[in-house]
Tab-separated table of C-alpha atoms and ligand atoms in Angstrom:
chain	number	residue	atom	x	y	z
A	201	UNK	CA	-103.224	108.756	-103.069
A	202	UNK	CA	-103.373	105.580	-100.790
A	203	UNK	CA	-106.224	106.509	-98.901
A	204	UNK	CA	-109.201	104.622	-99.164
A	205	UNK	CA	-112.750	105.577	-99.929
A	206	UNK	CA	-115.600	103.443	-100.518
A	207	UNK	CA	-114.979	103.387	-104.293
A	208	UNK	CA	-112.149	100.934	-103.780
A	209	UNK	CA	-114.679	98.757	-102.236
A	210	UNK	CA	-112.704	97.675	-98.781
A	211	UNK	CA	-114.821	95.632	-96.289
A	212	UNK	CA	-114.044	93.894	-93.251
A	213	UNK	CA	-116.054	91.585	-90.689
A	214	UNK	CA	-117.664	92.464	-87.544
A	215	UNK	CA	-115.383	89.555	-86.346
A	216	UNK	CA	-112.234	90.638	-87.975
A	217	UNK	CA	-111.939	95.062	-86.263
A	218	UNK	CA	-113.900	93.129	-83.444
A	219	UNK	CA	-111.818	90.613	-82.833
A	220	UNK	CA	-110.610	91.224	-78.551
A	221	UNK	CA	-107.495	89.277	-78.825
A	222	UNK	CA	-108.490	86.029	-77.394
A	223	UNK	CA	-106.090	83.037	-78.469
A	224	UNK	CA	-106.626	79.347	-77.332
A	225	UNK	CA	-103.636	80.235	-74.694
A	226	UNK	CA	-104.642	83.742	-73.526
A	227	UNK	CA	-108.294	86.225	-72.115
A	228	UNK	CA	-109.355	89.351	-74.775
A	229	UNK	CA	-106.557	92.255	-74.431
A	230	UNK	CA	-109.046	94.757	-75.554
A	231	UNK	CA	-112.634	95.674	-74.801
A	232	UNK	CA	-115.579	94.385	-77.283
A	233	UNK	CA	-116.851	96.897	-79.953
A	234	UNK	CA	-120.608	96.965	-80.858
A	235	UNK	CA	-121.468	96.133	-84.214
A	236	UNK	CA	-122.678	99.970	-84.565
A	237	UNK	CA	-119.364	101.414	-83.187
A	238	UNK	CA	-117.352	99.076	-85.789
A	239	UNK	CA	-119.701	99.875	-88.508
A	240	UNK	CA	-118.629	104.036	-87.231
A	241	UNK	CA	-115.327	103.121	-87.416
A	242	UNK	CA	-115.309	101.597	-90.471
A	243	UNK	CA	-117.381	104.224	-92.257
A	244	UNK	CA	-114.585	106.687	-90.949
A	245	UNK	CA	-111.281	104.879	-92.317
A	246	UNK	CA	-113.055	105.089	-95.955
A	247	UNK	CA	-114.176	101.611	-96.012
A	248	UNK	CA	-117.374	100.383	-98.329
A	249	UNK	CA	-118.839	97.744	-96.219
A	250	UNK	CA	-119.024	95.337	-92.769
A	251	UNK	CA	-119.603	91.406	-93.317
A	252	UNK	CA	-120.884	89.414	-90.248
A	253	UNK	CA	-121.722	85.932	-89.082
A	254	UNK	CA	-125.406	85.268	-87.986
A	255	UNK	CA	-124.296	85.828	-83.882
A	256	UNK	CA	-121.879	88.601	-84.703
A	257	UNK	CA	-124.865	90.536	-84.924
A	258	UNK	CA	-127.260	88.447	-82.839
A	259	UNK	CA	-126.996	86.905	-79.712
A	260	UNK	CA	-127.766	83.618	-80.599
A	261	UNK	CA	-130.497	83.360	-77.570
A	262	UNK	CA	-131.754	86.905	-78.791
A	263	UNK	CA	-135.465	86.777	-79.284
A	264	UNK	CA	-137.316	88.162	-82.116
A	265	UNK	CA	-137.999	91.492	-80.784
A	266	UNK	CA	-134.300	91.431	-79.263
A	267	UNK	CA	-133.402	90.728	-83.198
A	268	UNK	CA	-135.898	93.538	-84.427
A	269	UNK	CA	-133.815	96.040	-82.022
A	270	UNK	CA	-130.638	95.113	-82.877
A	271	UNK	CA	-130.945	95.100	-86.916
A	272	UNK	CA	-132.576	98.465	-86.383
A	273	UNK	CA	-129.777	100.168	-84.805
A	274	UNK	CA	-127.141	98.150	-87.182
A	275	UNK	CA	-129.320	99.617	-90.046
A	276	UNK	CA	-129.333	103.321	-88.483
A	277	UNK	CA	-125.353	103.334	-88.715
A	278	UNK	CA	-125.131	101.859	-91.893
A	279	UNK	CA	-127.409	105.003	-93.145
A	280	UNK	CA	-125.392	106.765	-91.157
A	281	UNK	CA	-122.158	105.901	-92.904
A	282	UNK	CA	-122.702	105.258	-95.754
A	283	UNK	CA	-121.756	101.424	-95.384
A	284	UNK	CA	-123.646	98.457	-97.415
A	285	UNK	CA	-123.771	94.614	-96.149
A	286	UNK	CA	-122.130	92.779	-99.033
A	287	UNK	CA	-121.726	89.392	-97.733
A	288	UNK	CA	-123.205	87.688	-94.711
A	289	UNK	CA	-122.406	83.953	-93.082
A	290	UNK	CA	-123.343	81.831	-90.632
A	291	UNK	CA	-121.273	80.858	-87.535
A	292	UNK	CA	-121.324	77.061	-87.743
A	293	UNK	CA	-117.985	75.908	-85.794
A	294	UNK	CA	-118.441	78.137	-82.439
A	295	UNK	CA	-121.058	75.904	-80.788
A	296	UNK	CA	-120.335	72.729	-79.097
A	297	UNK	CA	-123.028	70.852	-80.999
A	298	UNK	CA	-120.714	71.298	-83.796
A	299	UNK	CA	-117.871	69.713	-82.505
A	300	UNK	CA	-118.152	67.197	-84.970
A	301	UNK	CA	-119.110	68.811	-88.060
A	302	UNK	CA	-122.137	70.709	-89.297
A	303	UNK	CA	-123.175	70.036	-92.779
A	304	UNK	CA	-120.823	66.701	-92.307
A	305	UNK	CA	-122.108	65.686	-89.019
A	306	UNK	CA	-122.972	61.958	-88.751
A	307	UNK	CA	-126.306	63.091	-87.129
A	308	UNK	CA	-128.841	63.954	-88.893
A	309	UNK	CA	-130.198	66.149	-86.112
A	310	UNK	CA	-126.972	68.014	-85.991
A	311	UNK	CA	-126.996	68.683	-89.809
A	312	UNK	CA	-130.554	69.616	-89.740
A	313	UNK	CA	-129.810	72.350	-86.782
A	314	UNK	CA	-127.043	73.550	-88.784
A	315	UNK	CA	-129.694	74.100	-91.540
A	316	UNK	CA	-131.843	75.675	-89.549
A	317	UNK	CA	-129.453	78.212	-88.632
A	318	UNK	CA	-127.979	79.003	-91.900
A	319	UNK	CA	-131.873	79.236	-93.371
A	320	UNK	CA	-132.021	81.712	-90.607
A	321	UNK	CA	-129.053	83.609	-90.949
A	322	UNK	CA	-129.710	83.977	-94.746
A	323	UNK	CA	-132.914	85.669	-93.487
A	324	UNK	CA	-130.906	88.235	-91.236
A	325	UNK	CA	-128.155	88.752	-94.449
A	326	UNK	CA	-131.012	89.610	-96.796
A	327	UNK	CA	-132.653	91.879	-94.572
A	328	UNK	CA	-129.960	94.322	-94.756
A	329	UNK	CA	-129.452	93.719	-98.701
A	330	UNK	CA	-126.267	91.210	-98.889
A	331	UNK	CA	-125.798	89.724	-102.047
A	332	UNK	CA	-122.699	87.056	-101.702
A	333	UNK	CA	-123.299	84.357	-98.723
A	334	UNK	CA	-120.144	82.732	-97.491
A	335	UNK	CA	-120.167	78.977	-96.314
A	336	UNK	CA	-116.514	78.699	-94.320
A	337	UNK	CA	-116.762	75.352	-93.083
A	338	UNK	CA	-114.711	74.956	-89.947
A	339	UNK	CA	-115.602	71.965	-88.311
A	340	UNK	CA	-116.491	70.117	-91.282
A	341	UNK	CA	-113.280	67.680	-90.366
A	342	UNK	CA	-111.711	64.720	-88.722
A	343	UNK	CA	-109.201	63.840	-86.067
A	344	UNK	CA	-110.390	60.365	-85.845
A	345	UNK	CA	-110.836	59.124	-89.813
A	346	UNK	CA	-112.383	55.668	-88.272
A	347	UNK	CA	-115.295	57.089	-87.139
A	348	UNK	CA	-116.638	58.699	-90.670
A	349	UNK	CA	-116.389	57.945	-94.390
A	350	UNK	CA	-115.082	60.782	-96.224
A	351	UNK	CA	-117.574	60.214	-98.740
A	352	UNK	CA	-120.437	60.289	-96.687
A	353	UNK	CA	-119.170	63.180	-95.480
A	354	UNK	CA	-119.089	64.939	-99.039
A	355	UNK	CA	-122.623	63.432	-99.382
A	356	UNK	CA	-124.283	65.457	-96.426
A	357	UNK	CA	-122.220	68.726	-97.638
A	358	UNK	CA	-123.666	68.292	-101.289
A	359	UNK	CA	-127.119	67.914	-99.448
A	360	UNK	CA	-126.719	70.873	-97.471
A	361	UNK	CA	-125.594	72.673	-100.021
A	362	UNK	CA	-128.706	71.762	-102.737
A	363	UNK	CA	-131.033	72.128	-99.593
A	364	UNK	CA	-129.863	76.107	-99.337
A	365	UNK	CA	-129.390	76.859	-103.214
A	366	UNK	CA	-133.017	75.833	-103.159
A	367	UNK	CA	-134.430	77.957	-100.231
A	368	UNK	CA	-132.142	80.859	-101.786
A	369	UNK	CA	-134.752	80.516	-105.042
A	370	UNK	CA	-137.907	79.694	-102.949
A	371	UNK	CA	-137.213	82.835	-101.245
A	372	UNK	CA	-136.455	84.960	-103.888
A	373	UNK	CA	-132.626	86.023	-102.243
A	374	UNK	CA	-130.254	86.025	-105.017
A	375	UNK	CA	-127.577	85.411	-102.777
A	376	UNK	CA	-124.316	84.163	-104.949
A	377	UNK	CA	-122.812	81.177	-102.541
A	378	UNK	CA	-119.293	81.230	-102.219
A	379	UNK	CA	-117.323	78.434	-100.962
A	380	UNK	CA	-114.107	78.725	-98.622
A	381	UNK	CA	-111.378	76.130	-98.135
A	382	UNK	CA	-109.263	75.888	-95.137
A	383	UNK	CA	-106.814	73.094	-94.879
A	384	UNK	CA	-106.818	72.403	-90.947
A	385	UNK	CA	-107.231	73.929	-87.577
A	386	UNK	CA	-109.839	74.295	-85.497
A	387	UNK	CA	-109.868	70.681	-87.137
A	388	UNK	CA	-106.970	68.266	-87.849
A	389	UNK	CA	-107.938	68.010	-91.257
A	390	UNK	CA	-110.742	69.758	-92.600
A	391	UNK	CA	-112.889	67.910	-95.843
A	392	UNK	CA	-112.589	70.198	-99.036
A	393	UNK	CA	-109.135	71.368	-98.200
A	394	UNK	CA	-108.082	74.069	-101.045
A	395	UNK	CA	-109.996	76.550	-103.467
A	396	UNK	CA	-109.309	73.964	-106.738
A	397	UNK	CA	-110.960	71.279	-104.224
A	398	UNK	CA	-113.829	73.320	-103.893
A	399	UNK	CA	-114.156	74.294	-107.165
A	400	UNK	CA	-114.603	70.466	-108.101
A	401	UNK	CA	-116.785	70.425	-105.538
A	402	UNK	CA	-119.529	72.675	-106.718
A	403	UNK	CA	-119.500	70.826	-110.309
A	404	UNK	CA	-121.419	67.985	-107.952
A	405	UNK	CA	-124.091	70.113	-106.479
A	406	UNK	CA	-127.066	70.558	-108.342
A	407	UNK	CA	-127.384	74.658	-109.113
A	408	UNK	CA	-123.465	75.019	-109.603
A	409	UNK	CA	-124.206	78.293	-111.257
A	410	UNK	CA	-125.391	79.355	-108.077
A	411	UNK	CA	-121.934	78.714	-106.286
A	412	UNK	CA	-118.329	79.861	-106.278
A	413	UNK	CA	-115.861	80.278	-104.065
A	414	UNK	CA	-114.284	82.574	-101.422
A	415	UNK	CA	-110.185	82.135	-101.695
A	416	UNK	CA	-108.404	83.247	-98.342
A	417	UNK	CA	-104.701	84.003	-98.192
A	418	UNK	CA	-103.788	82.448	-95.240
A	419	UNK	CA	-105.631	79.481	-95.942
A	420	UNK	CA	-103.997	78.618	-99.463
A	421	UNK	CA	-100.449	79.661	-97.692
A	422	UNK	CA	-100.744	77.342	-94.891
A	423	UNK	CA	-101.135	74.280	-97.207
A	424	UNK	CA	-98.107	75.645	-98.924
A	425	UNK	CA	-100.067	76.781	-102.261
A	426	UNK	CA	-99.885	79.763	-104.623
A	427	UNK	CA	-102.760	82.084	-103.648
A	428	UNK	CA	-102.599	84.142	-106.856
A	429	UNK	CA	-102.566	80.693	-108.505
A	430	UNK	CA	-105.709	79.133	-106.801
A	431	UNK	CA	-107.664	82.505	-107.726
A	432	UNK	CA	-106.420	82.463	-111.006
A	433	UNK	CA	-108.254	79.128	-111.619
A	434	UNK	CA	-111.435	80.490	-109.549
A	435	UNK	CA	-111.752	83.246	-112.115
A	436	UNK	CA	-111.037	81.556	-114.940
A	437	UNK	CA	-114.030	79.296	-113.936
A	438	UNK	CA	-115.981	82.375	-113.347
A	439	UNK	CA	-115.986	81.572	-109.696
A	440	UNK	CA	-114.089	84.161	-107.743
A	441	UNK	CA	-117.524	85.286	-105.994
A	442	UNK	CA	-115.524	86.640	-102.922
A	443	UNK	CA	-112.523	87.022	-101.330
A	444	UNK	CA	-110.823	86.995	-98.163
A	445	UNK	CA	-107.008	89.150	-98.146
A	446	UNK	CA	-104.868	88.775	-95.251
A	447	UNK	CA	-101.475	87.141	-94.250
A	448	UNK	CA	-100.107	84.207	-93.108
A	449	UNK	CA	-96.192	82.866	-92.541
A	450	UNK	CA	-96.206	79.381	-94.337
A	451	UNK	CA	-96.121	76.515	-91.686
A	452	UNK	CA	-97.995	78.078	-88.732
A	453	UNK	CA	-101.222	78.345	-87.297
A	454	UNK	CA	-103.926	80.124	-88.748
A	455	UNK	CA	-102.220	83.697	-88.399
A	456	UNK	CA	-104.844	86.237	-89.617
A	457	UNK	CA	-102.109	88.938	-90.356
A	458	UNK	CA	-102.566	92.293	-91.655
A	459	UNK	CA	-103.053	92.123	-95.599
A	460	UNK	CA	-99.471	92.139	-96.746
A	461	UNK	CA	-97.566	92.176	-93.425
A	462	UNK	CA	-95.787	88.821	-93.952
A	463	UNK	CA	-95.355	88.291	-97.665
A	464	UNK	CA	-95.470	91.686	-99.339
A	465	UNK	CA	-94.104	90.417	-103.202
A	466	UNK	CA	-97.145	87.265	-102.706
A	467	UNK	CA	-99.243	90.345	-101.853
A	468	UNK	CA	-98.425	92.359	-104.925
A	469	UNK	CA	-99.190	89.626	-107.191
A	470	UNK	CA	-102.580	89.045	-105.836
A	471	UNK	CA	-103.347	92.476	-105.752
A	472	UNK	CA	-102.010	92.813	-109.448
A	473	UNK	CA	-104.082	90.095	-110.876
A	474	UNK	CA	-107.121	91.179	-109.179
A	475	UNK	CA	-106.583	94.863	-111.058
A	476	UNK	CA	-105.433	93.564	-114.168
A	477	UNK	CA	-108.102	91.051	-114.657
A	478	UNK	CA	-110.661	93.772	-113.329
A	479	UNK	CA	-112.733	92.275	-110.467
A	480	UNK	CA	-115.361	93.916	-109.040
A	481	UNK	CA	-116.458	92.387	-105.772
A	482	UNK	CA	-115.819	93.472	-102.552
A	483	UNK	CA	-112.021	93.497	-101.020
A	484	UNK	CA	-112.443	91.876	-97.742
A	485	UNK	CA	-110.065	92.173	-95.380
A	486	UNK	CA	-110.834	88.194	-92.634
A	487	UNK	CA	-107.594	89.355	-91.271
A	488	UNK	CA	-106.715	90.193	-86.976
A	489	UNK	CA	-105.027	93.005	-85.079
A	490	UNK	CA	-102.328	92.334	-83.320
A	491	UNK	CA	-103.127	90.865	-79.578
A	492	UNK	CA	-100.995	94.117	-78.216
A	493	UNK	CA	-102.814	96.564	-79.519
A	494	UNK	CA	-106.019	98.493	-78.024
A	495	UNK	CA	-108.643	100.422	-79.727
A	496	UNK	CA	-106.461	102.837	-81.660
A	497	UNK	CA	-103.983	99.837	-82.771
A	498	UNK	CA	-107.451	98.438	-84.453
A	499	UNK	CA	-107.640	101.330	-86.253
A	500	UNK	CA	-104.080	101.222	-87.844
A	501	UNK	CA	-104.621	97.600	-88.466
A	502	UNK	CA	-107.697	97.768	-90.401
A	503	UNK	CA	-105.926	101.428	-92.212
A	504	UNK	CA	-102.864	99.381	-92.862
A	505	UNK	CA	-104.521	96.552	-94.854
A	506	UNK	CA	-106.745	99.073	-96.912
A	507	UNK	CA	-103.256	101.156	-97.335
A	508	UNK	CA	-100.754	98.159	-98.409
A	509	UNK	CA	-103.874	97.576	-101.044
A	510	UNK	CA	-103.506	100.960	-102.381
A	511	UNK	CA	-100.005	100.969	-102.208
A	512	UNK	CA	-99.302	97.463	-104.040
A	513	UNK	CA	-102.192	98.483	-106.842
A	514	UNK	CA	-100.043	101.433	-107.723
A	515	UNK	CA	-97.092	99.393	-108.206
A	516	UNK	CA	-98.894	97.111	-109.929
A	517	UNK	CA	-99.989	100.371	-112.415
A	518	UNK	CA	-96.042	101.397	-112.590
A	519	UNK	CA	-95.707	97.458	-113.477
A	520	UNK	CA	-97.687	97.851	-116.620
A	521	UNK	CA	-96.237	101.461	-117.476
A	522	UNK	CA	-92.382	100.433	-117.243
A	523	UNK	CA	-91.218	99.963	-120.100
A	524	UNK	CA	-88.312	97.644	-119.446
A	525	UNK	CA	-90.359	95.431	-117.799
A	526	UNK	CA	-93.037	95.493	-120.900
A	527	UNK	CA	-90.059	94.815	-123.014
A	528	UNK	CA	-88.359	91.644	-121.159
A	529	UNK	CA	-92.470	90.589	-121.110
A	530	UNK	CA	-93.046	90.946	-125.050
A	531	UNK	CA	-89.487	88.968	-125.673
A	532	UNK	CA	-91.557	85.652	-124.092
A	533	UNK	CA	-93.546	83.285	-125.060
A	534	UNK	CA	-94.685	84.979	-128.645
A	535	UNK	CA	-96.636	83.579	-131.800
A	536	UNK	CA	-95.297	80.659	-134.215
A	537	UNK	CA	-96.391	79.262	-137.212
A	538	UNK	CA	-97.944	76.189	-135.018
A	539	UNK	CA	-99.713	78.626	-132.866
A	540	UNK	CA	-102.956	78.700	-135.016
A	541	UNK	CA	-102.483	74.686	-135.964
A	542	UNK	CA	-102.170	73.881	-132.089
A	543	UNK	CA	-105.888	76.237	-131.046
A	544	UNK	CA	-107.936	73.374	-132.519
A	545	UNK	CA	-107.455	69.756	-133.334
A	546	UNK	CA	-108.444	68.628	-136.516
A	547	UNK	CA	-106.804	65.534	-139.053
A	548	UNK	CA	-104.910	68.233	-140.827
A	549	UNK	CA	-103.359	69.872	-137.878
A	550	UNK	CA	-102.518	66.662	-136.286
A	551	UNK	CA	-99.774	65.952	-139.136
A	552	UNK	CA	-98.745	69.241	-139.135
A	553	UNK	CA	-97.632	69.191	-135.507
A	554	UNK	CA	-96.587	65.556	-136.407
A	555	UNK	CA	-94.791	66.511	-139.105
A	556	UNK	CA	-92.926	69.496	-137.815
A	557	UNK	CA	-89.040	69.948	-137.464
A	558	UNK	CA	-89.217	71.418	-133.692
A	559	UNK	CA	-85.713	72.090	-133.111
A	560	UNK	CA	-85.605	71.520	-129.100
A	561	UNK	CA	-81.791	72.412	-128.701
A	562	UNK	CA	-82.506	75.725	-130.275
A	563	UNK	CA	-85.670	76.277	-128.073
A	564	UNK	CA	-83.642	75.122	-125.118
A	565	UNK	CA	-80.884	78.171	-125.585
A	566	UNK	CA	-83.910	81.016	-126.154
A	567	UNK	CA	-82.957	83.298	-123.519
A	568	UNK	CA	-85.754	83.867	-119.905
A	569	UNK	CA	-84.358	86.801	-118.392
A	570	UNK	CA	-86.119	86.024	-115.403
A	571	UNK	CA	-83.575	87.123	-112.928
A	572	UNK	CA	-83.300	90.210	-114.349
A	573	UNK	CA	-87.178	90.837	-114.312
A	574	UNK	CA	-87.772	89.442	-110.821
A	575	UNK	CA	-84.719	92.333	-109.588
A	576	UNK	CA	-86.880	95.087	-111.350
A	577	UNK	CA	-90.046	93.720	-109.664
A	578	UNK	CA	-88.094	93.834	-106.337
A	579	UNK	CA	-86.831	97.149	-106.863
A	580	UNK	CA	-89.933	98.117	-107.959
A	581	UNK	CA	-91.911	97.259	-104.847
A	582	UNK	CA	-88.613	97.897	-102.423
A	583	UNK	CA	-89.626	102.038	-103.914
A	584	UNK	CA	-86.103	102.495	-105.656
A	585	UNK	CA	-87.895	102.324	-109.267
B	888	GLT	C1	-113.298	82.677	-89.200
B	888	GLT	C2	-112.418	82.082	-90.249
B	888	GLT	C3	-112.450	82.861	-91.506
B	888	GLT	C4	-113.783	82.803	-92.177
B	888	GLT	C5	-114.823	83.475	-91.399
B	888	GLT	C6	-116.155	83.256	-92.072
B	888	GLT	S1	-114.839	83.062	-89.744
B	888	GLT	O1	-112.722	83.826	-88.686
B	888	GLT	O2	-111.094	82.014	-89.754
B	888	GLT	O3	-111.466	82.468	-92.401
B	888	GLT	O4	-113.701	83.500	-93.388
B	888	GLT	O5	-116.881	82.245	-91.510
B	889	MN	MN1	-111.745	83.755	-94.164
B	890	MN	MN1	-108.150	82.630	-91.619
C-alpha cells in the first residue's frame, strides 16, 4: 500500500541520491554515483523521474562529442527504466565567477555568461523531453548591501528572466519556468526571499504566463513561514509549476532532511492539500541522505521520503472519511444571510451590510472546537485512529 510506483509521480535530482556527503566542514563519506547508476536506482525504488542541473550531467569542460556520449548513455537507462526527465536547471552558484550573483551580478559579462549557460542547459533539458525548468537562484544575494542597489539587482533578474522566456519561444521548448525562493545561505541574504515574493515577482516580467514557482520546504521553514500556506497562494495563482518536498528544523542551516523526518504534522498538511486540491506535477524529493550513511543508506533515504508520502496521503484519505472530524468541520464557518450580499459590492449591498444588526458578543461565544480536532488529527497521524 505505501510503495511507490511511477504513477505517484516521485522524482528526485541527480544531486539529491548523488549527493557524497560533503558539508562546508567535512570530505564526501560515500563514493559518487553515475547519473546512469542513480537513474537504475531510481527506476528500481518505483520512482517516475530524475531532475538534474546542466553539470550534474555534464562536465562543465565536456566537449560536444563528450556531451553526445554522455546524454546517450543517460538516455539508454532512462529507456531502460522506464524514467522521464521532468524538470531540468542550471547550476548557477557552484562556480567562482558567480560569487557575486548571476542574473544579479553587477557585470554585465558575468550576467551574460550566466545566460549563456542557462540557454545551454535549456538545450541539454529539452533534449531528453523536460517540460518544467527550475531557476533556484543561489547566489543572487548580498553580504555587503553598499556595494549593489537592490533594485538594480531586481532589474538584471527581470532581464534575465524576459531574455530566457523569449529564447524558450524562439526555440519552440515549452518549458513552464518555475521560480524558487530561498531566504539565505550560500548567501547572507538572498534577493526574492519567499514563494509570495516571487510570485510578485513574475507579475513584472514580461510573459508571466510563462512563469511560476517552485516552493521548497526547507526554504519557507527556515524563514519561519507556513509551507502549506505559501503553496496555497502559488496555486491559487495558478502557479504551483513545481515543487521541492523535504525537511528542515526551523532556525538552522539549510538541512535537506528526508521528506517528513523533522516535522511530520507540517508534512501531512502539505501532502493533504496537494491531494485534496489534486495536483498533478511531479513530487520531487531536493532533499539529502544522511552524511553516515553509504550506498544502501541512499536507498532507504530516497524509499523513506517516497514512503512518508504514501503514508501521510492515506491519512490524509482517512481525514476526509472520518466522520467526526467531517462533523466538527461542517459546524464552522457556514452560510448567512450576508453571505450572498458580501460576494459582490454593489449600492444595495453596501447598506445592507451597513445596515445589519451583527451581534459580535453572540459571534464571539460560537463555539471552535479546535483542540478537540487538532487531538483527532494527532491521533490520527500518531496511528491510534
Ligand atoms: C541546490 C538547492 C536546491 C535547489 C537545487 C536546484 S540545487 O541543491 O539547495 O534547493 O532546488 O538548483
Ligand atoms: Mn530546492
Ligand atoms: Mn534546500
Amino acid at each position: 500500500m505505501y510503495d511507490p510506483t511511477p504513477e505517484h509521480r516521485f522524482t528526485f535530482g541527480l544531486w539529491t541520491v548523488g549527493n557524497v556527503g560533503r558539508d562546508p566542514f567535512g570530505l564526501p563519506t560515500r563514493a559518487a554515483l553515475s547519473p546512469v547508476e542513480i537513474v537504475e536506482m531510481l527506476g528500481d525504488l518505483g520512482a517516475w523521474g530524475v531532475n538534474f542541473h546542466d553539470n550534474d550531467l555534464v562536465p562543465i569542460d565536456a566537449s560536444w562529442s563528450e556531451r553526445e556520449a554522455i546524454v546517450r548513455a543517460f538516455r539508454g537507462a532512462l529507456e531502460r527504466t522506464g524514467l522521464c526527465v521532468p524538470m531540468a536547471t542550471t547550476n548557477l552558484f557552484g562556480e567562482p565567477v558567480f560569487r557575486d550573483g548571476a542574473f544579479t551580478s553587477a557585470d554585465p559579462d558575468v550576467r551574460a555568461y550566466a545566460l549563456q549557460k542557462t540557454m545551454r542547459a535549456m538545450d541539454l533539458g529539452a533534449d531528453v523531453g523536460a517540460k518544467t525548468y527550475v531557476f533556484w537562484g543561489g547566489r543572487e544575494g548580498a553580504e555587503v548591501d553598499a556595494a549593489k542597489s537592490p533594485v538594480d539587482a531586481l532589474k538584471w533578474m527581470r532581464e534575465c528572466m524576459n531574455f530566457l522566456c523569449r529564447y524558450n519561444d524562439d526555440r519552440g521548448y515549452g518549458f513552464r519556468f518555475a521560480l524558487e525562493a530561498k531566504p539565505n545561505e550560500p548567501r547572507a541574504d538572498i534577493y526574492l526571499p519567499t514563494t509570495g515574493a516571487m510570485l510578485a515577482f513574475i507579475e513584472t516580467l514580461d510573459t508571466p504566463e510563462m512563469v511560476g514557482v517552485n516552493p521548497e520546504v526547507a526554504h519557507e521553514h527556515m524563514a519561519g513561514l507556513n509551507f502549506t500556506h505559501a503553496i496555497a497562494q502559488a496555486w491559487d495563482a495558478g502557479k504551483l509549476f513545481h515543487i521541492d518536498l523535504n525537511d528542515q528544523q526551523p532556525g538552522r542551516f539549510d538541512q535537506d532532511l528526508r521528506f517528513g523526518s523533522a516535522n511530520p504534522k507540517a508534512a501531512f498538511y502539505v501532502v493533504k492539500f496537494l491531494e485534496d486540491v489534486g495536483y498533478d506535477g511531479p513530487r520531487h524529493f531536493d532533499a539529502h541522505c544522511y552524511r553516515s550513511e553509504d550506498a544502501a543508506g541512499v536507498r532507504d533515504f530516497a524509499a523513506g521520503c517516497m514512503r512518508t508520502y504514501l503514508i501521510l496521503a492515506d491519512k490524509a484519505r482517512r481525514f476526509r472519511a472520518d466522520a467526526e472530524i467531517q462533523a466538527l468541520l461542517a459546524g464552522l464557518g457556514g452560510d448567512s444571510a450576508l453571505t450572498p450580499v458580501m460576494a459582490a459590492y454593489s449600492t444595495e449591498s453596501r447598506d445592507t451590510i451597513l445596515g445589519a444588526k451583527i451581534d459580535r458578543h453572540a459571534l464571539a461565544q460560537k463555539q471552535l472546537p479546535y483542540e478537540r480536532l487538532d487531538q483527532l488529527v494527532i491521533d490520527l497521524l500518531l496511528g491510534v485512529r
